[in-house]
CSV table of C-alpha atoms and ligand atoms in Angstrom, one decimal:
chain,number,residue,atom,x,y,z
A,15,UNK,CA,26.0,0.2,190.9
A,16,UNK,CA,28.0,-1.9,193.4
A,17,UNK,CA,28.2,-4.4,190.9
A,18,UNK,CA,29.8,-1.9,187.9
A,19,UNK,CA,32.3,-1.2,191.1
A,20,UNK,CA,33.0,-4.6,191.9
A,21,UNK,CA,33.5,-5.1,187.9
A,22,UNK,CA,35.8,-2.2,187.2
A,23,UNK,CA,38.0,-3.2,190.4
A,24,UNK,CA,38.1,-6.5,189.3
A,25,UNK,CA,39.5,-5.5,185.7
A,26,UNK,CA,41.9,-3.1,187.2
A,27,UNK,CA,43.2,-5.9,189.4
A,28,UNK,CA,43.6,-7.9,186.3
A,29,UNK,CA,45.6,-5.5,184.8
A,30,UNK,CA,47.5,-4.8,187.9
A,31,UNK,CA,48.2,-8.8,188.3
A,32,UNK,CA,49.0,-9.4,184.5
A,33,UNK,CA,52.7,-9.1,184.4
A,34,UNK,CA,53.1,-10.9,187.8
A,35,UNK,CA,51.0,-13.6,186.1
A,36,UNK,CA,52.7,-13.6,183.0
A,37,UNK,CA,56.2,-13.8,185.0
A,38,UNK,CA,55.0,-16.6,187.3
A,39,UNK,CA,53.6,-18.5,184.1
A,40,UNK,CA,57.1,-18.2,182.5
A,41,UNK,CA,58.9,-19.4,185.7
A,42,UNK,CA,56.9,-22.3,186.4
A,43,UNK,CA,57.2,-23.2,182.2
A,44,UNK,CA,61.0,-22.6,182.5
A,45,UNK,CA,61.4,-24.8,185.9
A,46,UNK,CA,59.2,-27.5,183.9
A,47,UNK,CA,61.9,-27.6,181.3
A,48,UNK,CA,64.4,-28.5,183.6
A,49,UNK,CA,64.8,-32.0,184.8
A,50,UNK,CA,65.6,-31.7,188.2
A,51,UNK,CA,66.1,-35.1,190.4
A,52,UNK,CA,64.1,-35.7,193.4
A,53,UNK,CA,67.4,-35.5,195.4
A,54,UNK,CA,67.8,-31.7,194.2
A,55,UNK,CA,64.4,-31.0,194.8
A,56,UNK,CA,64.3,-32.2,198.5
A,57,UNK,CA,67.7,-30.8,199.0
A,58,UNK,CA,66.5,-27.4,197.7
A,59,UNK,CA,63.6,-27.4,199.6
A,60,UNK,CA,65.3,-28.0,203.0
A,61,UNK,CA,67.5,-25.0,201.7
A,62,UNK,CA,64.7,-22.6,201.3
A,63,UNK,CA,63.3,-23.7,204.6
A,64,UNK,CA,66.5,-23.2,206.3
A,65,UNK,CA,67.2,-19.7,205.0
A,66,UNK,CA,63.5,-18.9,206.0
A,67,UNK,CA,63.9,-20.4,209.5
A,68,UNK,CA,67.1,-18.5,209.6
A,69,UNK,CA,65.6,-15.0,208.5
A,70,UNK,CA,62.8,-15.7,211.0
A,71,UNK,CA,65.2,-16.4,213.9
A,72,UNK,CA,67.2,-13.3,212.9
A,73,UNK,CA,64.2,-11.2,213.2
A,74,UNK,CA,62.8,-12.6,216.2
A,75,UNK,CA,66.3,-12.2,218.1
A,76,UNK,CA,66.8,-8.5,217.1
A,77,UNK,CA,63.0,-7.7,217.7
A,78,UNK,CA,63.2,-9.7,221.3
A,79,UNK,CA,66.3,-7.7,222.0
A,80,UNK,CA,64.6,-4.4,221.3
A,81,UNK,CA,61.8,-4.8,223.2
A,82,UNK,CA,63.5,-5.9,226.0
A,83,UNK,CA,65.8,-2.9,226.2
A,84,UNK,CA,62.9,-0.4,225.6
A,85,UNK,CA,61.1,-2.2,228.5
A,86,UNK,CA,64.4,-1.6,230.6
A,87,UNK,CA,64.6,1.9,229.2
A,88,UNK,CA,61.2,2.7,229.9
A,89,UNK,CA,61.5,1.4,233.6
A,90,UNK,CA,64.8,3.1,234.4
A,91,UNK,CA,65.1,6.2,232.4
A,92,UNK,CA,61.8,7.2,231.0
A,93,UNK,CA,59.5,7.0,234.0
A,94,UNK,CA,62.1,9.0,236.0
A,95,UNK,CA,61.9,11.7,233.2
A,96,UNK,CA,58.2,11.5,233.5
A,97,UNK,CA,58.4,12.0,237.4
A,98,UNK,CA,61.0,14.9,236.9
A,99,UNK,CA,58.6,16.9,234.8
A,100,UNK,CA,55.5,16.4,236.6
A,101,UNK,CA,57.3,17.1,240.0
A,102,UNK,CA,58.1,20.5,238.1
A,103,UNK,CA,55.1,21.2,236.3
A,104,UNK,CA,54.2,24.1,234.8
A,105,UNK,CA,58.3,24.8,235.0
A,106,UNK,CA,59.9,22.1,232.7
A,107,UNK,CA,62.9,24.1,231.8
A,108,UNK,CA,66.5,23.2,233.1
A,109,UNK,CA,65.5,19.8,234.4
A,110,UNK,CA,67.8,17.5,234.7
A,111,UNK,CA,66.7,14.6,231.8
A,112,UNK,CA,68.5,12.0,230.4
A,113,UNK,CA,70.8,12.9,227.6
A,114,UNK,CA,69.2,11.0,225.0
A,115,UNK,CA,66.1,13.2,224.9
A,116,UNK,CA,65.3,14.8,221.8
A,117,UNK,CA,62.2,16.5,222.5
A,118,UNK,CA,59.5,16.9,225.1
A,119,UNK,CA,55.8,17.6,224.5
A,120,UNK,CA,53.0,18.3,226.7
A,121,UNK,CA,49.0,18.3,225.5
A,122,UNK,CA,45.8,19.1,227.3
A,123,UNK,CA,43.1,17.0,228.3
A,124,UNK,CA,41.8,17.9,224.5
A,125,UNK,CA,45.3,16.7,223.3
A,126,UNK,CA,46.2,20.3,222.0
A,127,UNK,CA,49.7,21.0,222.7
A,128,UNK,CA,50.4,23.4,225.3
A,129,UNK,CA,54.5,22.7,225.6
A,130,UNK,CA,56.3,23.9,223.6
A,131,UNK,CA,54.0,26.9,223.4
A,132,UNK,CA,52.9,27.3,219.7
A,133,UNK,CA,53.8,23.9,218.7
A,134,UNK,CA,51.7,22.3,216.2
A,135,UNK,CA,52.4,18.3,216.8
A,136,UNK,CA,49.9,16.1,218.1
A,137,UNK,CA,50.0,13.4,220.6
A,138,UNK,CA,51.0,10.2,219.7
A,139,UNK,CA,50.8,7.0,221.5
A,140,UNK,CA,49.8,4.6,218.6
A,141,UNK,CA,52.0,1.7,218.1
A,142,UNK,CA,52.6,2.4,214.2
A,143,UNK,CA,53.3,6.0,214.9
A,144,UNK,CA,56.0,4.5,217.4
A,145,UNK,CA,57.3,2.1,215.5
A,146,UNK,CA,57.4,3.9,212.4
A,147,UNK,CA,59.2,7.0,213.9
A,148,UNK,CA,61.7,4.2,215.6
A,149,UNK,CA,62.8,3.2,211.9
A,150,UNK,CA,62.2,6.6,210.2
A,151,UNK,CA,63.5,8.9,212.8
A,152,UNK,CA,65.7,6.6,214.9
A,153,UNK,CA,63.6,8.0,218.1
A,154,UNK,CA,61.6,6.5,220.7
A,155,UNK,CA,58.4,8.0,221.4
A,156,UNK,CA,57.7,7.5,225.6
A,157,UNK,CA,54.1,8.6,226.1
A,158,UNK,CA,52.3,9.2,229.7
A,159,UNK,CA,49.7,11.2,231.8
A,160,UNK,CA,49.6,13.2,234.5
A,161,UNK,CA,47.0,15.6,236.4
A,162,UNK,CA,47.7,19.1,237.3
A,163,UNK,CA,45.4,21.7,238.6
A,164,UNK,CA,42.3,18.6,238.1
A,165,UNK,CA,43.3,18.7,234.6
A,166,UNK,CA,44.7,15.6,232.7
A,167,UNK,CA,47.8,16.3,230.7
A,168,UNK,CA,49.6,13.8,228.1
A,169,UNK,CA,53.7,13.8,227.6
A,170,UNK,CA,55.3,12.6,224.7
A,171,UNK,CA,59.0,12.5,225.4
A,172,UNK,CA,61.1,11.6,222.4
A,173,UNK,CA,64.5,9.8,222.6
A,174,UNK,CA,67.4,9.3,220.5
A,175,UNK,CA,67.9,5.6,220.1
A,176,UNK,CA,70.3,5.2,217.1
A,177,UNK,CA,73.0,3.1,219.3
A,178,UNK,CA,70.0,0.6,220.3
A,179,UNK,CA,68.9,0.2,216.6
A,180,UNK,CA,72.4,-0.6,215.6
A,181,UNK,CA,72.8,-3.1,218.6
A,182,UNK,CA,69.7,-4.9,217.2
A,183,UNK,CA,70.9,-4.7,213.7
A,184,UNK,CA,74.2,-6.2,214.8
A,185,UNK,CA,72.5,-9.1,216.3
A,186,UNK,CA,70.5,-9.4,213.4
A,187,UNK,CA,73.5,-9.7,211.5
A,188,UNK,CA,75.2,-12.1,213.7
A,189,UNK,CA,72.3,-14.5,213.5
A,190,UNK,CA,72.6,-14.3,209.7
A,191,UNK,CA,76.3,-15.0,209.4
A,192,UNK,CA,76.2,-17.6,211.8
A,193,UNK,CA,73.0,-19.1,209.9
A,194,UNK,CA,75.3,-18.6,206.8
A,195,UNK,CA,78.3,-20.6,208.4
A,196,UNK,CA,75.7,-23.3,209.5
A,197,UNK,CA,74.9,-23.6,205.8
A,198,UNK,CA,78.2,-24.6,204.8
A,199,UNK,CA,77.5,-27.8,207.0
A,200,UNK,CA,73.8,-28.3,206.6
A,201,UNK,CA,74.1,-28.2,202.6
A,202,UNK,CA,76.5,-31.3,202.3
A,203,UNK,CA,74.6,-33.1,205.3
A,204,UNK,CA,71.5,-32.3,203.6
A,205,UNK,CA,72.1,-33.4,200.0
A,206,UNK,CA,74.0,-36.7,201.0
A,207,UNK,CA,71.1,-37.3,203.1
A,208,UNK,CA,68.6,-36.9,200.0
A,209,UNK,CA,70.7,-39.0,197.9
A,210,UNK,CA,70.8,-41.9,200.6
A,211,UNK,CA,66.7,-41.7,200.7
A,212,UNK,CA,66.4,-41.6,196.9
A,213,UNK,CA,69.7,-43.9,196.4
A,214,UNK,CA,67.1,-47.4,196.8
A,215,UNK,CA,65.1,-45.8,194.0
A,216,UNK,CA,68.0,-45.6,191.7
A,217,UNK,CA,68.9,-48.8,192.4
A,218,UNK,CA,65.4,-50.4,191.6
A,219,UNK,CA,65.4,-48.4,188.4
A,220,UNK,CA,68.9,-50.1,187.6
A,221,UNK,CA,67.9,-53.9,188.8
A,222,UNK,CA,64.4,-52.9,186.9
A,223,UNK,CA,66.2,-52.1,183.5
A,224,UNK,CA,68.2,-55.5,183.6
A,225,UNK,CA,64.8,-57.8,184.0
A,226,UNK,CA,64.2,-59.7,180.7
A,227,UNK,CA,62.9,-63.4,179.8
A,228,UNK,CA,66.0,-64.7,180.5
A,229,UNK,CA,66.6,-63.1,184.0
A,230,UNK,CA,62.9,-63.1,184.9
A,231,UNK,CA,63.6,-64.4,188.5
A,232,UNK,CA,65.7,-61.3,189.3
A,233,UNK,CA,64.3,-59.3,192.6
A,234,UNK,CA,64.7,-56.1,194.1
A,235,UNK,CA,66.8,-56.2,197.4
A,236,UNK,CA,64.4,-55.2,200.0
A,237,UNK,CA,66.7,-55.4,203.0
A,238,UNK,CA,68.6,-52.0,203.1
A,239,UNK,CA,65.2,-49.9,202.0
A,240,UNK,CA,63.4,-47.3,203.5
A,241,UNK,CA,59.8,-48.1,204.8
A,242,UNK,CA,57.8,-46.8,202.0
A,243,UNK,CA,60.4,-48.1,199.5
A,244,UNK,CA,60.5,-51.4,201.2
A,245,UNK,CA,56.5,-51.5,200.3
A,246,UNK,CA,57.1,-50.5,196.8
A,247,UNK,CA,60.0,-53.2,196.2
A,248,UNK,CA,57.9,-55.7,198.1
A,249,UNK,CA,55.0,-54.9,195.8
A,250,UNK,CA,57.1,-54.9,192.5
A,251,UNK,CA,58.6,-58.4,193.7
A,252,UNK,CA,55.2,-59.6,194.0
A,253,UNK,CA,54.0,-58.6,190.6
A,254,UNK,CA,57.5,-60.3,189.6
A,255,UNK,CA,56.3,-63.4,191.0
A,256,UNK,CA,53.1,-63.3,189.5
A,257,UNK,CA,54.2,-62.6,186.0
A,258,UNK,CA,57.3,-65.1,186.4
A,259,UNK,CA,54.3,-67.6,187.6
A,260,UNK,CA,52.4,-66.8,184.4
A,261,UNK,CA,55.5,-67.1,182.0
A,262,UNK,CA,56.4,-70.4,183.3
A,263,UNK,CA,53.3,-71.8,183.0
A,264,UNK,CA,52.9,-70.5,179.6
A,265,UNK,CA,56.2,-72.3,179.0
A,266,UNK,CA,55.4,-75.4,180.2
A,267,UNK,CA,51.9,-75.4,178.0
A,268,UNK,CA,53.9,-74.8,174.9
A,269,UNK,CA,56.3,-77.5,175.7
A,270,UNK,CA,53.8,-79.9,177.0
A,271,UNK,CA,51.7,-79.1,173.7
A,272,UNK,CA,54.7,-79.6,171.4
A,273,UNK,CA,55.4,-83.2,173.4
A,274,UNK,CA,51.5,-84.1,172.8
A,275,UNK,CA,52.1,-83.0,168.8
A,276,UNK,CA,55.3,-84.9,168.6
A,277,UNK,CA,53.9,-88.6,169.2
A,278,UNK,CA,51.4,-88.6,166.5
A,279,UNK,CA,53.9,-87.0,163.9
A,280,UNK,CA,56.3,-89.8,165.1
A,281,UNK,CA,53.8,-92.4,164.6
A,282,UNK,CA,52.7,-91.0,161.1
A,283,UNK,CA,56.2,-90.7,160.1
A,284,UNK,CA,56.9,-94.2,161.0
A,285,UNK,CA,53.6,-95.6,159.1
A,286,UNK,CA,54.5,-93.5,156.0
A,287,UNK,CA,58.5,-95.3,156.2
A,288,UNK,CA,56.5,-98.6,156.6
A,289,UNK,CA,54.4,-97.7,153.5
A,290,UNK,CA,57.3,-96.5,151.7
A,291,UNK,CA,59.0,-99.6,151.9
A,292,UNK,CA,56.6,-102.6,152.0
A,293,UNK,CA,53.1,-100.8,151.8
A,294,UNK,CA,52.8,-100.6,148.0
A,295,UNK,CA,52.7,-104.1,147.8
A,296,UNK,CA,51.2,-105.5,150.7
A,297,UNK,CA,47.6,-104.5,151.0
A,298,UNK,CA,47.3,-105.4,154.9
A,299,UNK,CA,50.5,-103.0,155.6
A,300,UNK,CA,48.4,-100.3,153.4
A,301,UNK,CA,45.4,-100.4,155.1
A,302,UNK,CA,46.4,-100.6,158.5
A,303,UNK,CA,48.7,-97.7,157.8
A,304,UNK,CA,46.1,-95.9,156.2
A,305,UNK,CA,43.8,-96.6,159.5
A,306,UNK,CA,46.5,-95.7,161.6
A,307,UNK,CA,47.4,-92.6,159.8
A,308,UNK,CA,43.8,-91.3,159.9
A,309,UNK,CA,43.4,-92.0,163.6
A,310,UNK,CA,46.6,-89.8,164.1
A,311,UNK,CA,45.5,-86.7,162.1
A,312,UNK,CA,42.3,-86.8,163.5
A,313,UNK,CA,43.8,-86.8,167.0
A,314,UNK,CA,46.2,-84.2,166.0
A,315,UNK,CA,43.5,-82.1,164.5
A,316,UNK,CA,41.3,-82.6,167.7
A,317,UNK,CA,44.1,-81.5,169.9
A,318,UNK,CA,45.3,-78.5,167.4
A,319,UNK,CA,41.8,-77.4,167.4
A,320,UNK,CA,41.5,-77.4,171.5
A,321,UNK,CA,44.8,-75.8,171.9
A,322,UNK,CA,43.5,-72.8,169.5
A,323,UNK,CA,40.5,-72.7,171.5
A,324,UNK,CA,42.8,-71.9,174.5
A,325,UNK,CA,44.7,-69.5,172.9
A,326,UNK,CA,42.1,-67.7,172.0
A,327,UNK,CA,40.5,-67.5,175.4
A,328,UNK,CA,44.2,-66.6,177.0
A,329,UNK,CA,44.2,-63.8,173.9
A,330,UNK,CA,40.7,-62.8,175.1
A,331,UNK,CA,39.7,-63.4,171.4
A,332,UNK,CA,37.2,-65.9,172.2
A,333,UNK,CA,33.6,-64.6,171.3
A,334,UNK,CA,30.3,-66.1,172.4
A,335,UNK,CA,27.3,-65.9,170.4
A,336,UNK,CA,24.8,-65.6,173.2
A,337,UNK,CA,21.1,-65.4,173.1
A,338,UNK,CA,18.2,-66.9,175.4
A,339,UNK,CA,17.4,-70.3,174.9
A,340,UNK,CA,15.8,-73.3,176.4
A,341,UNK,CA,18.4,-75.4,178.1
A,342,UNK,CA,16.3,-78.6,177.3
A,343,UNK,CA,16.7,-78.0,173.4
A,344,UNK,CA,20.6,-78.9,173.8
A,345,UNK,CA,19.8,-81.7,176.7
A,346,UNK,CA,17.4,-83.7,174.6
A,347,UNK,CA,20.0,-83.5,171.7
A,348,UNK,CA,22.9,-84.7,173.7
A,349,UNK,CA,20.8,-87.5,174.9
A,350,UNK,CA,19.7,-88.7,171.5
A,351,UNK,CA,23.5,-88.2,170.2
A,352,UNK,CA,24.7,-90.2,173.3
A,353,UNK,CA,22.5,-92.7,173.0
A,354,UNK,CA,23.3,-93.5,169.1
A,355,UNK,CA,27.0,-93.3,170.0
A,356,UNK,CA,27.3,-95.3,173.1
A,357,UNK,CA,26.0,-98.8,173.5
A,358,UNK,CA,28.6,-99.9,175.9
A,359,UNK,CA,27.3,-98.3,179.1
A,360,UNK,CA,24.0,-98.0,180.8
A,361,UNK,CA,22.6,-94.6,179.9
A,362,UNK,CA,20.2,-92.6,182.2
A,363,UNK,CA,19.0,-89.2,181.4
A,364,UNK,CA,16.5,-87.3,183.9
A,365,UNK,CA,15.9,-83.6,183.1
A,366,UNK,CA,14.1,-82.9,186.1
A,367,UNK,CA,13.3,-79.1,185.2
A,368,UNK,CA,13.7,-76.6,182.3
A,369,UNK,CA,15.0,-72.9,182.5
A,370,UNK,CA,16.2,-70.2,180.0
A,371,UNK,CA,19.8,-69.6,179.6
A,372,UNK,CA,21.5,-66.4,178.4
A,373,UNK,CA,24.2,-68.0,176.4
A,374,UNK,CA,26.1,-69.5,173.4
A,375,UNK,CA,24.1,-72.9,172.8
A,376,UNK,CA,27.2,-74.5,170.9
A,377,UNK,CA,29.5,-73.5,173.3
A,378,UNK,CA,27.5,-75.0,176.3
A,379,UNK,CA,26.8,-77.9,174.4
A,380,UNK,CA,30.5,-78.5,174.0
A,381,UNK,CA,30.9,-78.1,177.7
A,382,UNK,CA,28.2,-80.9,178.6
A,383,UNK,CA,29.8,-83.2,175.8
A,384,UNK,CA,33.2,-83.1,177.3
A,385,UNK,CA,32.0,-84.3,180.8
A,386,UNK,CA,29.9,-87.1,179.0
A,387,UNK,CA,33.0,-88.0,176.6
A,388,UNK,CA,35.0,-88.2,179.6
A,389,UNK,CA,32.3,-90.5,181.3
A,390,UNK,CA,32.3,-92.8,178.6
A,391,UNK,CA,36.0,-92.8,178.3
A,392,UNK,CA,36.7,-93.7,182.0
A,393,UNK,CA,33.7,-96.0,182.5
A,394,UNK,CA,33.9,-99.7,181.8
A,395,UNK,CA,31.7,-101.7,180.0
A,396,UNK,CA,28.3,-101.8,181.5
A,397,UNK,CA,28.6,-99.1,183.9
A,398,UNK,CA,26.2,-96.7,184.7
A,399,UNK,CA,26.4,-93.2,183.4
A,400,UNK,CA,23.5,-90.7,184.4
A,401,UNK,CA,23.0,-87.3,183.2
A,402,UNK,CA,20.4,-85.3,185.2
A,403,UNK,CA,19.3,-81.5,185.3
A,404,UNK,CA,17.4,-79.5,187.9
A,405,UNK,CA,17.4,-75.7,189.4
A,406,UNK,CA,19.2,-75.3,192.5
A,407,UNK,CA,19.3,-71.7,193.9
A,408,UNK,CA,20.4,-69.4,191.5
A,409,UNK,CA,21.9,-71.9,189.2
A,410,UNK,CA,20.6,-74.4,186.6
A,411,UNK,CA,22.7,-77.7,187.4
A,412,UNK,CA,23.8,-80.2,184.9
A,413,UNK,CA,25.3,-83.5,186.4
A,414,UNK,CA,27.1,-86.2,184.9
A,415,UNK,CA,27.7,-89.0,187.1
A,416,UNK,CA,29.4,-92.4,186.2
A,417,UNK,CA,30.7,-95.3,188.1
A,418,UNK,CA,34.1,-95.3,186.4
A,419,UNK,CA,37.8,-95.4,187.2
A,420,UNK,CA,37.2,-92.3,189.8
A,421,UNK,CA,39.9,-89.7,190.5
A,422,UNK,CA,42.5,-89.6,193.1
A,423,UNK,CA,42.2,-87.0,195.5
A,424,UNK,CA,45.4,-85.3,194.6
A,425,UNK,CA,44.5,-85.1,191.2
A,426,UNK,CA,41.4,-83.8,191.8
A,427,UNK,CA,42.3,-80.0,191.9
A,428,UNK,CA,44.8,-80.5,188.9
A,429,UNK,CA,42.3,-82.2,186.5
A,430,UNK,CA,41.1,-78.8,185.1
A,431,UNK,CA,44.8,-77.6,184.4
A,432,UNK,CA,45.7,-77.6,181.1
A,433,UNK,CA,47.3,-81.1,179.7
A,434,UNK,CA,46.9,-82.6,183.2
A,435,UNK,CA,45.8,-86.1,182.8
A,436,UNK,CA,45.5,-88.6,186.2
A,437,UNK,CA,47.9,-91.4,186.1
A,438,UNK,CA,45.6,-94.0,185.7
A,439,UNK,CA,44.1,-92.7,182.6
A,440,UNK,CA,47.3,-92.1,180.7
A,441,UNK,CA,46.8,-94.9,178.6
A,442,UNK,CA,47.0,-95.2,175.1
A,443,UNK,CA,43.6,-96.9,174.3
A,444,UNK,CA,41.7,-94.2,176.4
A,445,UNK,CA,43.2,-91.3,174.7
A,446,UNK,CA,42.7,-87.6,175.4
A,447,UNK,CA,45.0,-84.7,176.0
A,448,UNK,CA,44.0,-83.2,179.1
A,449,UNK,CA,42.4,-80.5,177.4
A,450,UNK,CA,38.7,-81.4,177.8
A,451,UNK,CA,37.9,-80.2,181.2
A,452,UNK,CA,40.0,-76.9,180.7
A,453,UNK,CA,38.1,-76.1,177.9
A,454,UNK,CA,34.6,-76.8,179.6
A,455,UNK,CA,36.2,-74.8,182.4
A,456,UNK,CA,36.7,-71.9,180.2
A,457,UNK,CA,33.2,-72.0,178.8
A,458,UNK,CA,31.5,-72.2,182.1
A,459,UNK,CA,33.2,-69.3,183.3
A,460,UNK,CA,32.7,-67.3,180.3
A,461,UNK,CA,29.1,-67.7,181.1
A,462,UNK,CA,29.4,-66.6,184.6
A,463,UNK,CA,29.0,-70.3,185.9
A,464,UNK,CA,30.4,-73.0,188.3
A,465,UNK,CA,31.9,-76.2,187.6
A,466,UNK,CA,32.5,-78.5,190.5
A,467,UNK,CA,33.7,-82.3,190.5
A,468,UNK,CA,33.3,-84.8,193.3
A,469,UNK,CA,34.9,-88.1,192.9
A,470,UNK,CA,36.0,-91.4,194.4
A,471,UNK,CA,38.7,-93.5,193.3
A,472,UNK,CA,37.7,-96.9,191.6
A,473,UNK,CA,33.7,-95.7,192.2
A,474,UNK,CA,33.3,-93.2,190.2
A,475,UNK,CA,32.9,-89.2,189.7
A,476,UNK,CA,30.3,-86.8,189.5
A,477,UNK,CA,30.8,-83.5,187.6
A,478,UNK,CA,28.1,-80.7,187.6
A,479,UNK,CA,27.9,-77.5,185.5
A,480,UNK,CA,25.9,-74.8,187.3
A,481,UNK,CA,24.8,-72.0,185.1
A,482,UNK,CA,22.6,-69.0,186.2
A,483,UNK,CA,19.2,-69.0,184.6
A,484,UNK,CA,16.9,-66.4,183.9
B,13,ADP,P1,41.2,-86.0,178.7
B,13,ADP,O1,41.1,-85.4,177.3
B,13,ADP,O2,42.3,-86.5,179.2
B,13,ADP,O3,39.9,-86.5,179.3
B,13,ADP,P2,40.3,-83.8,180.5
B,13,ADP,O4,40.6,-82.2,180.6
B,13,ADP,O5,38.8,-83.9,180.0
B,13,ADP,O6,41.3,-84.5,179.6
B,13,ADP,O7,40.5,-84.7,181.8
B,13,ADP,C1,41.4,-84.6,182.5
B,13,ADP,C2,42.0,-85.7,183.1
B,13,ADP,O8,40.9,-85.8,184.2
B,13,ADP,C3,41.8,-86.9,182.5
B,13,ADP,O9,42.8,-87.3,181.8
B,13,ADP,C4,41.5,-87.8,183.5
B,13,ADP,O10,42.5,-88.4,184.3
B,13,ADP,C5,40.5,-87.4,184.6
B,13,ADP,N1,39.0,-87.4,184.5
B,13,ADP,C6,38.1,-86.5,183.5
B,13,ADP,N2,37.0,-87.0,183.5
B,13,ADP,C7,37.1,-88.0,184.5
B,13,ADP,C8,36.0,-89.3,184.5
B,13,ADP,N3,34.9,-89.3,184.3
B,13,ADP,N4,36.4,-90.0,185.6
B,13,ADP,C9,37.8,-90.3,185.8
B,13,ADP,N5,38.5,-89.4,185.6
B,13,ADP,C10,38.2,-88.5,184.8
């Protein structure tokens, strides 16, 4: 039963509120269509708040005035009138009462009217009734009680207070008018302040719009901005720093790569010219040219493949074909291949432990080979090269040690950068493009591993690849 009533009430409420809801939706949609600026919205909110405050102040002042006046009136007039009535009761005619008295009503202890006789009115000391009469009938009802002949009597004296009400209304109007005058000063101040607050954002937008690759070093001015905006500008500037750094590195890389390609192309061109002039008949020139062109094209191919690998890694299109495999398979293959191609060094292979790795066999082999090729390149004849592998904590470590030329301390952090080659290794005979270690690093990181280096100039180097194992 209660549930049905609740349901009916809910439906009724829904029906009654429906037009209001519709109106509200319409207003919200309409406001959404207008693109008000933040400054305007801030000003509008302040304006609204100001009006609310002025209204509240007007209401409180006039209500306060009325309360105060009524209080005074009760003490100075109403109480005296009641005393007058009590003194003369039951004779209350021809009393010297205040001029504003409209009616006097007396009730017995059961609140039945006794004066004026035959009256049907009711005793009222209820605040709501008092307020209602105040505004509708412009009269103030004062209530009191007294004893007469061992019985309690209640009195209602109703006073005419039109002048008090119009005074209160006048005060209310005065506050409202002052508020309206204040508005003329308030509006321009508020709108200027809000535009001042929003100004830096506008500035930021304008500056941001002008930033292109040609003026990538442009930054927002932080000095004049407010606190939160300062933080925003700072964050934006920091982001631009990072972008600029990335962009510069990328540009440097492109320029270095072009430079690397220029040399072999120039060499090939030189030999082709030589062939053109003398090579047709001179067998020695022909052979030398063919061999040189072959070498250079191979070197170029190697460089281009490496560059492509790095570009794919940058674009995140590099894919790994990962699977579980025993690392010993790769290590044994590498041992065999190295022993076959390198007779210049003393090679040692010691694989202490085996482990299962989840990864791309080919790529991991490529990374280990890069380290080994470097060791072979940078170690003089008869130098030692040792490849060992073991488990250390959560990683399977593959270490390549050599007794080669070593790396200077200042170069140690840079050798993993693209196209970086330490000074002492930049000879034509040694070769290399400075991309091997970058590629090895990409592969190792792609397997959630680590790559480390220790080296002493003139003594040798130690590179370690650390891969998580299963
Ligand atoms: P590169 O193709 O020149 O070998 P890498 O990226 O593999 O390029 O190596 C970058 C640089 O690090 C090398 O040019 C060399 O200066 C230095 N380097 C790498 N491995 C060794 C090593 N085993 N001994 C000495 N220097 C090395």
